[in-house]
PDB file of C-alpha atoms in Angstrom:
ATOM      1  CA  MET A   1     -13.692 -14.080   8.327  1.00  0.00           C
ATOM      2  CA  MET A   2     -14.318 -12.542   4.906  1.00  0.00           C
ATOM      3  CA  PRO A   3     -11.144 -11.782   2.886  1.00  0.00           C
ATOM      4  CA  ALA A   4     -10.237  -8.115   2.743  1.00  0.00           C
ATOM      5  CA  ILE A   5      -9.255  -8.398  -0.930  1.00  0.00           C
ATOM      6  CA  GLU A   6     -10.225 -11.106  -3.386  1.00  0.00           C
ATOM      7  CA  THR A   7      -9.566 -11.148  -7.128  1.00  0.00           C
ATOM      8  CA  ASP A   8     -10.604 -13.607  -9.811  1.00  0.00           C
ATOM      9  CA  GLY A   9      -8.852 -13.432 -13.173  1.00  0.00           C
ATOM     10  CA  LEU A  10      -8.214  -9.703 -12.811  1.00  0.00           C
ATOM     11  CA  THR A  11      -6.726  -8.452 -16.078  1.00  0.00           C
ATOM     12  CA  LYS A  12      -5.865  -5.065 -17.539  1.00  0.00           C
ATOM     13  CA  ARG A  13      -4.849  -4.380 -21.123  1.00  0.00           C
ATOM     14  CA  PHE A  14      -3.931  -1.098 -22.730  1.00  0.00           C
ATOM     15  CA  ASP A  15      -4.412  -1.569 -26.471  1.00  0.00           C
ATOM     16  CA  ASP A  16      -2.363  -4.695 -27.285  1.00  0.00           C
ATOM     17  CA  THR A  17      -0.300  -4.602 -24.091  1.00  0.00           C
ATOM     18  CA  THR A  18      -1.333  -6.762 -21.135  1.00  0.00           C
ATOM     19  CA  VAL A  19      -0.237  -4.963 -17.970  1.00  0.00           C
ATOM     20  CA  VAL A  20      -1.885  -7.284 -15.422  1.00  0.00           C
ATOM     21  CA  SER A  21      -2.725 -10.854 -16.402  1.00  0.00           C
ATOM     22  CA  ASN A  22      -5.287 -13.136 -14.762  1.00  0.00           C
ATOM     23  CA  LEU A  23      -4.423 -12.047 -11.226  1.00  0.00           C
ATOM     24  CA  GLU A  24      -5.672 -14.295  -8.422  1.00  0.00           C
ATOM     25  CA  LEU A  25      -5.320 -12.830  -4.922  1.00  0.00           C
ATOM     26  CA  THR A  26      -6.878 -13.591  -1.562  1.00  0.00           C
ATOM     27  CA  VAL A  27      -5.754 -11.236   1.193  1.00  0.00           C
ATOM     28  CA  PRO A  28      -6.999 -12.111   4.696  1.00  0.00           C
ATOM     29  CA  SER A  29      -8.494  -9.400   6.869  1.00  0.00           C
ATOM     30  CA  GLU A  30      -6.295  -7.786   9.520  1.00  0.00           C
ATOM     31  CA  SER A  31      -3.078  -8.700   7.713  1.00  0.00           C
ATOM     32  CA  VAL A  32      -0.250  -6.961   5.860  1.00  0.00           C
ATOM     33  CA  TYR A  33       0.195  -8.037   2.235  1.00  0.00           C
ATOM     34  CA  GLY A  34       3.568  -7.068   0.774  1.00  0.00           C
ATOM     35  CA  PHE A  35       3.294  -6.480  -2.981  1.00  0.00           C
ATOM     36  CA  LEU A  36       6.672  -6.609  -4.711  1.00  0.00           C
ATOM     37  CA  GLY A  37       7.833  -6.299  -8.289  1.00  0.00           C
ATOM     38  CA  PRO A  38      10.240  -4.385 -10.504  1.00  0.00           C
ATOM     39  CA  ASN A  39       9.260  -1.125 -12.172  1.00  0.00           C
ATOM     40  CA  GLY A  40       6.682  -1.765 -14.873  1.00  0.00           C
ATOM     41  CA  ALA A  41       5.507  -5.066 -13.369  1.00  0.00           C
ATOM     42  CA  GLY A  42       1.909  -3.836 -13.015  1.00  0.00           C
ATOM     43  CA  LYS A  43       1.810  -3.080  -9.274  1.00  0.00           C
ATOM     44  CA  THR A  44       0.398   0.436  -9.566  1.00  0.00           C
ATOM     45  CA  THR A  45      -2.156  -0.646 -12.169  1.00  0.00           C
ATOM     46  CA  THR A  46      -3.276  -3.424  -9.818  1.00  0.00           C
ATOM     47  CA  MET A  47      -3.685  -0.963  -6.965  1.00  0.00           C
ATOM     48  CA  ARG A  48      -5.601   1.438  -9.187  1.00  0.00           C
ATOM     49  CA  MET A  49      -8.008  -1.341 -10.174  1.00  0.00           C
ATOM     50  CA  LEU A  50      -8.511  -2.400  -6.560  1.00  0.00           C
ATOM     51  CA  THR A  51      -9.201   1.206  -5.538  1.00  0.00           C
ATOM     52  CA  THR A  52     -11.681   1.678  -8.453  1.00  0.00           C
ATOM     53  CA  LEU A  53      -9.539   4.290 -10.234  1.00  0.00           C
ATOM     54  CA  THR A  54      -8.905   2.083 -13.277  1.00  0.00           C
ATOM     55  CA  PRO A  55     -11.513  -0.382 -14.579  1.00  0.00           C
ATOM     56  CA  PRO A  56     -10.271  -3.901 -15.376  1.00  0.00           C
ATOM     57  CA  THR A  57     -10.450  -5.262 -18.896  1.00  0.00           C
ATOM     58  CA  SER A  58     -11.735  -8.558 -17.532  1.00  0.00           C
ATOM     59  CA  GLY A  59     -12.018 -10.461 -14.285  1.00  0.00           C
ATOM     60  CA  THR A  60     -13.523  -9.406 -10.980  1.00  0.00           C
ATOM     61  CA  ALA A  61     -12.430  -8.266  -7.539  1.00  0.00           C
ATOM     62  CA  ARG A  62     -13.931  -7.482  -4.163  1.00  0.00           C
ATOM     63  CA  VAL A  63     -12.475  -5.162  -1.549  1.00  0.00           C
ATOM     64  CA  ALA A  64     -13.939  -5.258   1.967  1.00  0.00           C
ATOM     65  CA  GLY A  65     -16.680  -7.424   0.492  1.00  0.00           C
ATOM     66  CA  GLU A  66     -17.684  -4.849  -2.126  1.00  0.00           C
ATOM     67  CA  PRO A  67     -17.286  -5.357  -5.899  1.00  0.00           C
ATOM     68  CA  ILE A  68     -14.852  -2.905  -7.468  1.00  0.00           C
ATOM     69  CA  THR A  69     -17.563  -2.022  -9.974  1.00  0.00           C
ATOM     70  CA  ASP A  70     -19.359  -0.245  -7.102  1.00  0.00           C
ATOM     71  CA  ARG A  71     -17.033   2.707  -6.629  1.00  0.00           C
ATOM     72  CA  ASP A  72     -18.947   4.449  -3.838  1.00  0.00           C
ATOM     73  CA  ALA A  73     -19.198   1.278  -1.763  1.00  0.00           C
ATOM     74  CA  VAL A  74     -15.497   0.443  -2.115  1.00  0.00           C
ATOM     75  CA  VAL A  75     -14.264   3.987  -1.485  1.00  0.00           C
ATOM     76  CA  SER A  76     -16.175   4.137   1.792  1.00  0.00           C
ATOM     77  CA  HIS A  77     -14.063   1.235   3.098  1.00  0.00           C
ATOM     78  CA  ILE A  78     -10.569   2.145   1.885  1.00  0.00           C
ATOM     79  CA  GLY A  79      -7.702   4.570   2.210  1.00  0.00           C
ATOM     80  CA  TYR A  80      -5.243   4.933  -0.679  1.00  0.00           C
ATOM     81  CA  MET A  81      -1.862   6.625  -0.647  1.00  0.00           C
ATOM     82  CA  PRO A  82      -0.381   6.682  -4.163  1.00  0.00           C
ATOM     83  CA  GLU A  83       3.327   7.207  -4.741  1.00  0.00           C
ATOM     84  CA  GLU A  84       2.584  10.848  -5.595  1.00  0.00           C
ATOM     85  CA  PRO A  85      -0.213  11.660  -3.141  1.00  0.00           C
ATOM     86  CA  PRO A  86      -2.786  14.390  -3.854  1.00  0.00           C
ATOM     87  CA  LEU A  87      -2.091  17.369  -1.612  1.00  0.00           C
ATOM     88  CA  TYR A  88      -3.109  21.007  -1.983  1.00  0.00           C
ATOM     89  CA  ASP A  89       0.010  23.160  -1.800  1.00  0.00           C
ATOM     90  CA  GLU A  90      -1.960  26.273  -0.852  1.00  0.00           C
ATOM     91  CA  LEU A  91      -3.490  24.644   2.247  1.00  0.00           C
ATOM     92  CA  THR A  92      -1.820  24.172   5.599  1.00  0.00           C
ATOM     93  CA  ALA A  93      -1.484  20.610   6.862  1.00  0.00           C
ATOM     94  CA  TYR A  94      -4.298  21.259   9.349  1.00  0.00           C
ATOM     95  CA  GLU A  95      -6.545  22.566   6.577  1.00  0.00           C
ATOM     96  CA  GLN A  96      -5.651  19.659   4.287  1.00  0.00           C
ATOM     97  CA  LEU A  97      -6.482  17.062   6.919  1.00  0.00           C
ATOM     98  CA  GLN A  98      -9.654  18.818   8.061  1.00  0.00           C
ATOM     99  CA  TYR A  99     -10.758  19.004   4.425  1.00  0.00           C
ATOM    100  CA  ILE A 100     -10.220  15.253   3.983  1.00  0.00           C
ATOM    101  CA  ALA A 101     -12.034  14.540   7.260  1.00  0.00           C
ATOM    102  CA  GLY A 102     -14.956  16.600   5.979  1.00  0.00           C
ATOM    103  CA  LEU A 103     -15.052  14.659   2.711  1.00  0.00           C
ATOM    104  CA  ARG A 104     -15.093  11.440   4.717  1.00  0.00           C
ATOM    105  CA  GLY A 105     -17.782  12.751   7.045  1.00  0.00           C
ATOM    106  CA  VAL A 106     -15.766  12.162  10.207  1.00  0.00           C
ATOM    107  CA  ASP A 107     -14.983  14.364  13.185  1.00  0.00           C
ATOM    108  CA  ALA A 108     -11.268  13.710  13.528  1.00  0.00           C
ATOM    109  CA  ASP A 109      -9.766  16.779  15.216  1.00  0.00           C
ATOM    110  CA  ASP A 110      -8.266  14.766  18.079  1.00  0.00           C
ATOM    111  CA  ARG A 111      -6.938  12.088  15.731  1.00  0.00           C
ATOM    112  CA  ILE A 112      -5.450  14.748  13.419  1.00  0.00           C
ATOM    113  CA  GLU A 113      -3.569  16.361  16.286  1.00  0.00           C
ATOM    114  CA  ARG A 114      -2.385  13.027  17.649  1.00  0.00           C
ATOM    115  CA  LEU A 115      -1.057  11.848  14.280  1.00  0.00           C
ATOM    116  CA  LEU A 116       0.561  15.201  13.489  1.00  0.00           C
ATOM    117  CA  ASP A 117       2.355  15.023  16.805  1.00  0.00           C
ATOM    118  CA  ARG A 118       3.434  11.446  16.217  1.00  0.00           C
ATOM    119  CA  PHE A 119       5.014  12.365  12.880  1.00  0.00           C
ATOM    120  CA  ASP A 120       6.682  15.509  14.278  1.00  0.00           C
ATOM    121  CA  LEU A 121       4.473  17.766  12.167  1.00  0.00           C
ATOM    122  CA  LEU A 122       2.507  19.489  14.904  1.00  0.00           C
ATOM    123  CA  ASP A 123       4.778  22.542  15.070  1.00  0.00           C
ATOM    124  CA  ASP A 124       4.525  22.982  11.284  1.00  0.00           C
ATOM    125  CA  ALA A 125       0.830  22.155  10.942  1.00  0.00           C
ATOM    126  CA  ASN A 126      -0.100  25.779  10.190  1.00  0.00           C
ATOM    127  CA  GLU A 127       2.458  26.083   7.405  1.00  0.00           C
ATOM    128  CA  ARG A 128       1.388  25.622   3.796  1.00  0.00           C
ATOM    129  CA  VAL A 129       1.943  22.149   2.394  1.00  0.00           C
ATOM    130  CA  GLY A 130       3.681  23.730  -0.598  1.00  0.00           C
ATOM    131  CA  THR A 131       6.554  24.745   1.692  1.00  0.00           C
ATOM    132  CA  TYR A 132       7.025  21.191   2.993  1.00  0.00           C
ATOM    133  CA  SER A 133       9.878  18.864   2.114  1.00  0.00           C
ATOM    134  CA  LYS A 134       9.091  15.601   0.294  1.00  0.00           C
ATOM    135  CA  GLY A 135       9.292  13.705   3.565  1.00  0.00           C
ATOM    136  CA  MET A 136       6.875  16.080   5.303  1.00  0.00           C
ATOM    137  CA  LYS A 137       4.440  15.729   2.411  1.00  0.00           C
ATOM    138  CA  GLN A 138       4.693  11.932   2.627  1.00  0.00           C
ATOM    139  CA  LYS A 139       3.852  12.040   6.318  1.00  0.00           C
ATOM    140  CA  THR A 140       0.877  14.348   5.720  1.00  0.00           C
ATOM    141  CA  ALA A 141      -0.385  12.045   2.976  1.00  0.00           C
ATOM    142  CA  LEU A 142      -0.120   8.986   5.196  1.00  0.00           C
ATOM    143  CA  ILE A 143      -2.085  10.721   7.942  1.00  0.00           C
ATOM    144  CA  GLN A 144      -4.901  11.616   5.549  1.00  0.00           C
ATOM    145  CA  THR A 145      -4.952   8.035   4.249  1.00  0.00           C
ATOM    146  CA  VAL A 146      -5.675   6.501   7.663  1.00  0.00           C
ATOM    147  CA  LEU A 147      -7.584   9.423   9.174  1.00  0.00           C
ATOM    148  CA  HIS A 148     -11.014   7.806   8.819  1.00  0.00           C
ATOM    149  CA  GLU A 149      -9.779   4.385  10.043  1.00  0.00           C
ATOM    150  CA  PRO A 150     -10.610   2.489   6.837  1.00  0.00           C
ATOM    151  CA  ASP A 151     -11.015  -1.280   6.633  1.00  0.00           C
ATOM    152  CA  VAL A 152      -8.362  -1.630   3.915  1.00  0.00           C
ATOM    153  CA  VAL A 153      -5.352   0.656   3.447  1.00  0.00           C
ATOM    154  CA  PHE A 154      -3.435   0.741   0.148  1.00  0.00           C
ATOM    155  CA  LEU A 155       0.079   2.182   0.442  1.00  0.00           C
ATOM    156  CA  ASP A 156       2.345   2.750  -2.562  1.00  0.00           C
ATOM    157  CA  GLU A 157       5.957   3.356  -1.436  1.00  0.00           C
ATOM    158  CA  PRO A 158       4.923   4.947   1.892  1.00  0.00           C
ATOM    159  CA  THR A 159       8.499   5.335   3.198  1.00  0.00           C
ATOM    160  CA  SER A 160       9.787   7.082   0.070  1.00  0.00           C
ATOM    161  CA  GLY A 161      11.610  10.298   0.959  1.00  0.00           C
ATOM    162  CA  LEU A 162      11.478   9.725   4.706  1.00  0.00           C
ATOM    163  CA  ASP A 163      14.404   9.951   7.087  1.00  0.00           C
ATOM    164  CA  PRO A 164      15.142   6.802   9.143  1.00  0.00           C
ATOM    165  CA  ARG A 165      13.230   8.034  12.188  1.00  0.00           C
ATOM    166  CA  ALA A 166      10.087   8.847  10.205  1.00  0.00           C
ATOM    167  CA  ALA A 167      10.376   5.580   8.268  1.00  0.00           C
ATOM    168  CA  ARG A 168      10.446   3.702  11.572  1.00  0.00           C
ATOM    169  CA  THR A 169       7.303   5.567  12.682  1.00  0.00           C
ATOM    170  CA  VAL A 170       5.573   4.521   9.453  1.00  0.00           C
ATOM    171  CA  ARG A 171       6.509   0.880  10.022  1.00  0.00           C
ATOM    172  CA  GLU A 172       5.220   1.035  13.590  1.00  0.00           C
ATOM    173  CA  LEU A 173       1.965   2.604  12.390  1.00  0.00           C
ATOM    174  CA  ILE A 174       1.459  -0.092   9.741  1.00  0.00           C
ATOM    175  CA  SER A 175       1.869  -2.765  12.393  1.00  0.00           C
ATOM    176  CA  GLU A 176      -0.632  -0.996  14.647  1.00  0.00           C
ATOM    177  CA  LEU A 177      -3.203  -0.684  11.853  1.00  0.00           C
ATOM    178  CA  THR A 178      -3.592  -4.456  11.649  1.00  0.00           C
ATOM    179  CA  HIS A 179      -3.891  -4.667  15.431  1.00  0.00           C
ATOM    180  CA  ASP A 180      -6.749  -2.162  15.115  1.00  0.00           C
ATOM    181  CA  GLY A 181      -8.533  -4.460  12.657  1.00  0.00           C
ATOM    182  CA  MET A 182      -7.386  -2.922   9.372  1.00  0.00           C
ATOM    183  CA  THR A 183      -5.765  -4.637   6.396  1.00  0.00           C
ATOM    184  CA  VAL A 184      -2.713  -3.127   4.696  1.00  0.00           C
ATOM    185  CA  PHE A 185      -1.827  -3.719   1.039  1.00  0.00           C
ATOM    186  CA  LEU A 186       1.760  -2.490   0.854  1.00  0.00           C
ATOM    187  CA  SER A 187       3.684  -1.884  -2.351  1.00  0.00           C
ATOM    188  CA  THR A 188       7.343  -1.033  -1.832  1.00  0.00           C
ATOM    189  CA  HIS A 189      10.829  -1.578  -3.226  1.00  0.00           C
ATOM    190  CA  ILE A 190      12.329  -1.689   0.269  1.00  0.00           C
ATOM    191  CA  LEU A 191      12.557  -5.410   0.954  1.00  0.00           C
ATOM    192  CA  PRO A 192      13.480  -5.171   4.662  1.00  0.00           C
ATOM    193  CA  VAL A 193      10.192  -3.310   5.254  1.00  0.00           C
ATOM    194  CA  VAL A 194       8.239  -6.179   3.693  1.00  0.00           C
ATOM    195  CA  GLU A 195      10.303  -8.788   5.507  1.00  0.00           C
ATOM    196  CA  GLU A 196       9.609  -7.052   8.828  1.00  0.00           C
ATOM    197  CA  LEU A 197       5.901  -6.327   8.383  1.00  0.00           C
ATOM    198  CA  ALA A 198       4.243  -8.594   5.829  1.00  0.00           C
ATOM    199  CA  ASP A 199       2.235 -11.682   6.709  1.00  0.00           C
ATOM    200  CA  THR A 200       2.174 -12.629   3.024  1.00  0.00           C
ATOM    201  CA  VAL A 201       4.365 -11.520   0.119  1.00  0.00           C
ATOM    202  CA  GLY A 202       3.274 -11.548  -3.508  1.00  0.00           C
ATOM    203  CA  VAL A 203       5.782 -10.965  -6.309  1.00  0.00           C
ATOM    204  CA  LEU A 204       4.434  -9.539  -9.560  1.00  0.00           C
ATOM    205  CA  TYR A 205       6.526  -9.833 -12.703  1.00  0.00           C
ATOM    206  CA  ASP A 206       5.465  -8.803 -16.188  1.00  0.00           C
ATOM    207  CA  GLY A 207       1.860  -8.589 -15.001  1.00  0.00           C
ATOM    208  CA  SER A 208       1.725 -12.074 -13.475  1.00  0.00           C
ATOM    209  CA  LEU A 209       1.965 -13.267  -9.887  1.00  0.00           C
ATOM    210  CA  VAL A 210       5.110 -15.427  -9.944  1.00  0.00           C
ATOM    211  CA  ALA A 211       5.468 -16.157  -6.213  1.00  0.00           C
ATOM    212  CA  GLU A 212       3.317 -15.826  -3.111  1.00  0.00           C
ATOM    213  CA  ASP A 213       3.876 -17.014   0.445  1.00  0.00           C
ATOM    214  CA  SER A 214       4.925 -15.822   3.872  1.00  0.00           C
ATOM    215  CA  PRO A 215       8.375 -14.166   3.954  1.00  0.00           C
ATOM    216  CA  GLU A 216       9.695 -17.067   6.011  1.00  0.00           C
ATOM    217  CA  ARG A 217       8.461 -19.779   3.654  1.00  0.00           C
ATOM    218  CA  LEU A 218       9.577 -17.902   0.556  1.00  0.00           C
ATOM    219  CA  THR A 219      13.118 -17.667   1.865  1.00  0.00           C
ATOM    220  CA  HIS A 220      13.203 -21.386   2.757  1.00  0.00           C
ATOM    221  CA  ARG A 221      11.580 -22.872  -0.354  1.00  0.00           C
ATOM    222  CA  ALA A 222      14.700 -22.672  -2.485  1.00  0.00           C
ATOM    223  CA  GLU A 223      17.325 -25.410  -2.355  1.00  0.00           C
ATOM    224  CA  GLU A 224      19.446 -23.202  -0.132  1.00  0.00           C
ATOM    225  CA  GLU A 225      18.223 -20.725   2.449  1.00  0.00           C
ATOM    226  CA  GLN A 226      17.965 -17.290   0.856  1.00  0.00           C
ATOM    227  CA  THR A 227      17.121 -13.753   1.814  1.00  0.00           C
ATOM    228  CA  LEU A 228      13.914 -12.207   0.526  1.00  0.00           C
ATOM    229  CA  GLU A 229      16.083 -10.140  -1.811  1.00  0.00           C
ATOM    230  CA  ASP A 230      17.561 -13.344  -3.280  1.00  0.00           C
ATOM    231  CA  VAL A 231      14.088 -14.766  -3.841  1.00  0.00           C
ATOM    232  CA  PHE A 232      12.876 -11.538  -5.423  1.00  0.00           C
ATOM    233  CA  LEU A 233      15.821 -11.489  -7.839  1.00  0.00           C
ATOM    234  CA  ASP A 234      15.324 -15.154  -8.707  1.00  0.00           C
ATOM    235  CA  VAL A 235      11.622 -14.993  -9.497  1.00  0.00           C
ATOM    236  CA  THR A 236      11.905 -11.759 -11.483  1.00  0.00           C
ATOM    237  CA  SER A 237      14.632 -13.056 -13.777  1.00  0.00           C
ATOM    238  CA  GLU A 238      15.158 -15.985 -16.091  1.00  0.00           C
ATOM    239  CA  HIS A 239      17.625 -17.542 -13.640  1.00  0.00           C
ATOM    240  CA  PRO A 240      17.035 -21.318 -13.249  1.00  0.00           C
ATOM    241  CA  ALA A 241      16.638 -20.882  -9.475  1.00  0.00           C
ATOM    242  CA  ALA A 242      13.259 -19.286 -10.112  1.00  0.00           C
ATOM    243  CA  ALA A 243      11.779 -22.701 -10.761  1.00  0.00           C
ATOM    244  CA  SER A 244      12.809 -24.000  -7.347  1.00  0.00           C
ATOM    245  CA  VAL A 245      11.160 -21.060  -5.586  1.00  0.00           C
ATOM    246  CA  GLU A 246       7.900 -21.409  -7.475  1.00  0.00           C
ATOM    247  CA  GLN A 247       7.463 -25.156  -6.925  1.00  0.00           C
TER     248      GLN A 247
END
C-alpha cells in the first residue's frame, strides 16, 4: 500500500535560520502518526509544508501520492485543523459546516447533523460561532476537518481547550478515522493521547527528527523501561540517556 505521507530531505529555512532540517518521514496509510516536540521544534512548519501552505526550501514530499508542489491535488485529499482553526464568527455552526461542505463539493447534511450530535453541539448549531467557548470552537473545527472524509487528516493540538468528555470523544473519533481508511498526522503536547492512539511516534527537536518508533518500542529501547514522557524528555535534552534511546 502506498504511504500516506513520504518526505525526502524536507527542509525549511527562514533567512539564516533552519526551522526543519532534512526531514525523512514515511507514514503508512490507515495509521496514526504522533508528532511530538517542544515549542519551536518545527512541528507546525512541517505540517504547513505537508499541507502546501508553506513551500519548502529544499527536499520533496508526497501526501496521498501527490507532490506537495501540486496544491490542488494535495488539498483534495486532506483535512487540516491548525491550532487556531479558521472559523467565521458571524456564521452559525450549521452555516459554517455547510459552507465548508460546499467548498469541498460534498453533500454532507446527514454527516453534519450526526457529528454535531456526537460532539453535543446540535442544540447550539444555530448559534453564531462567535458566541462559542474555545472548546465548542475546537469541536466545530474538528467536524469541518473530517467532514469530506479525507484520505489524510492533519490535527494540530485537537484536544486543546476541551473538557475531559469532549477530549475522549475526539480520541474515539481519531481511532475510528483509521478504521475508515484514513490516516491521521497528530501533533500534540498531551503524551497520553499519543501513547493511546499512535501507531508510530516521531520526536522533532530543533528541526530534526531525533527519535521515531512505536510507543511501545520507544519506551523499551532505553536501558531501563521508561514512560513515553521520559523518552520525550531524554531525546529533547542534552541528557546522556538520549543516546541510548536513539541507538
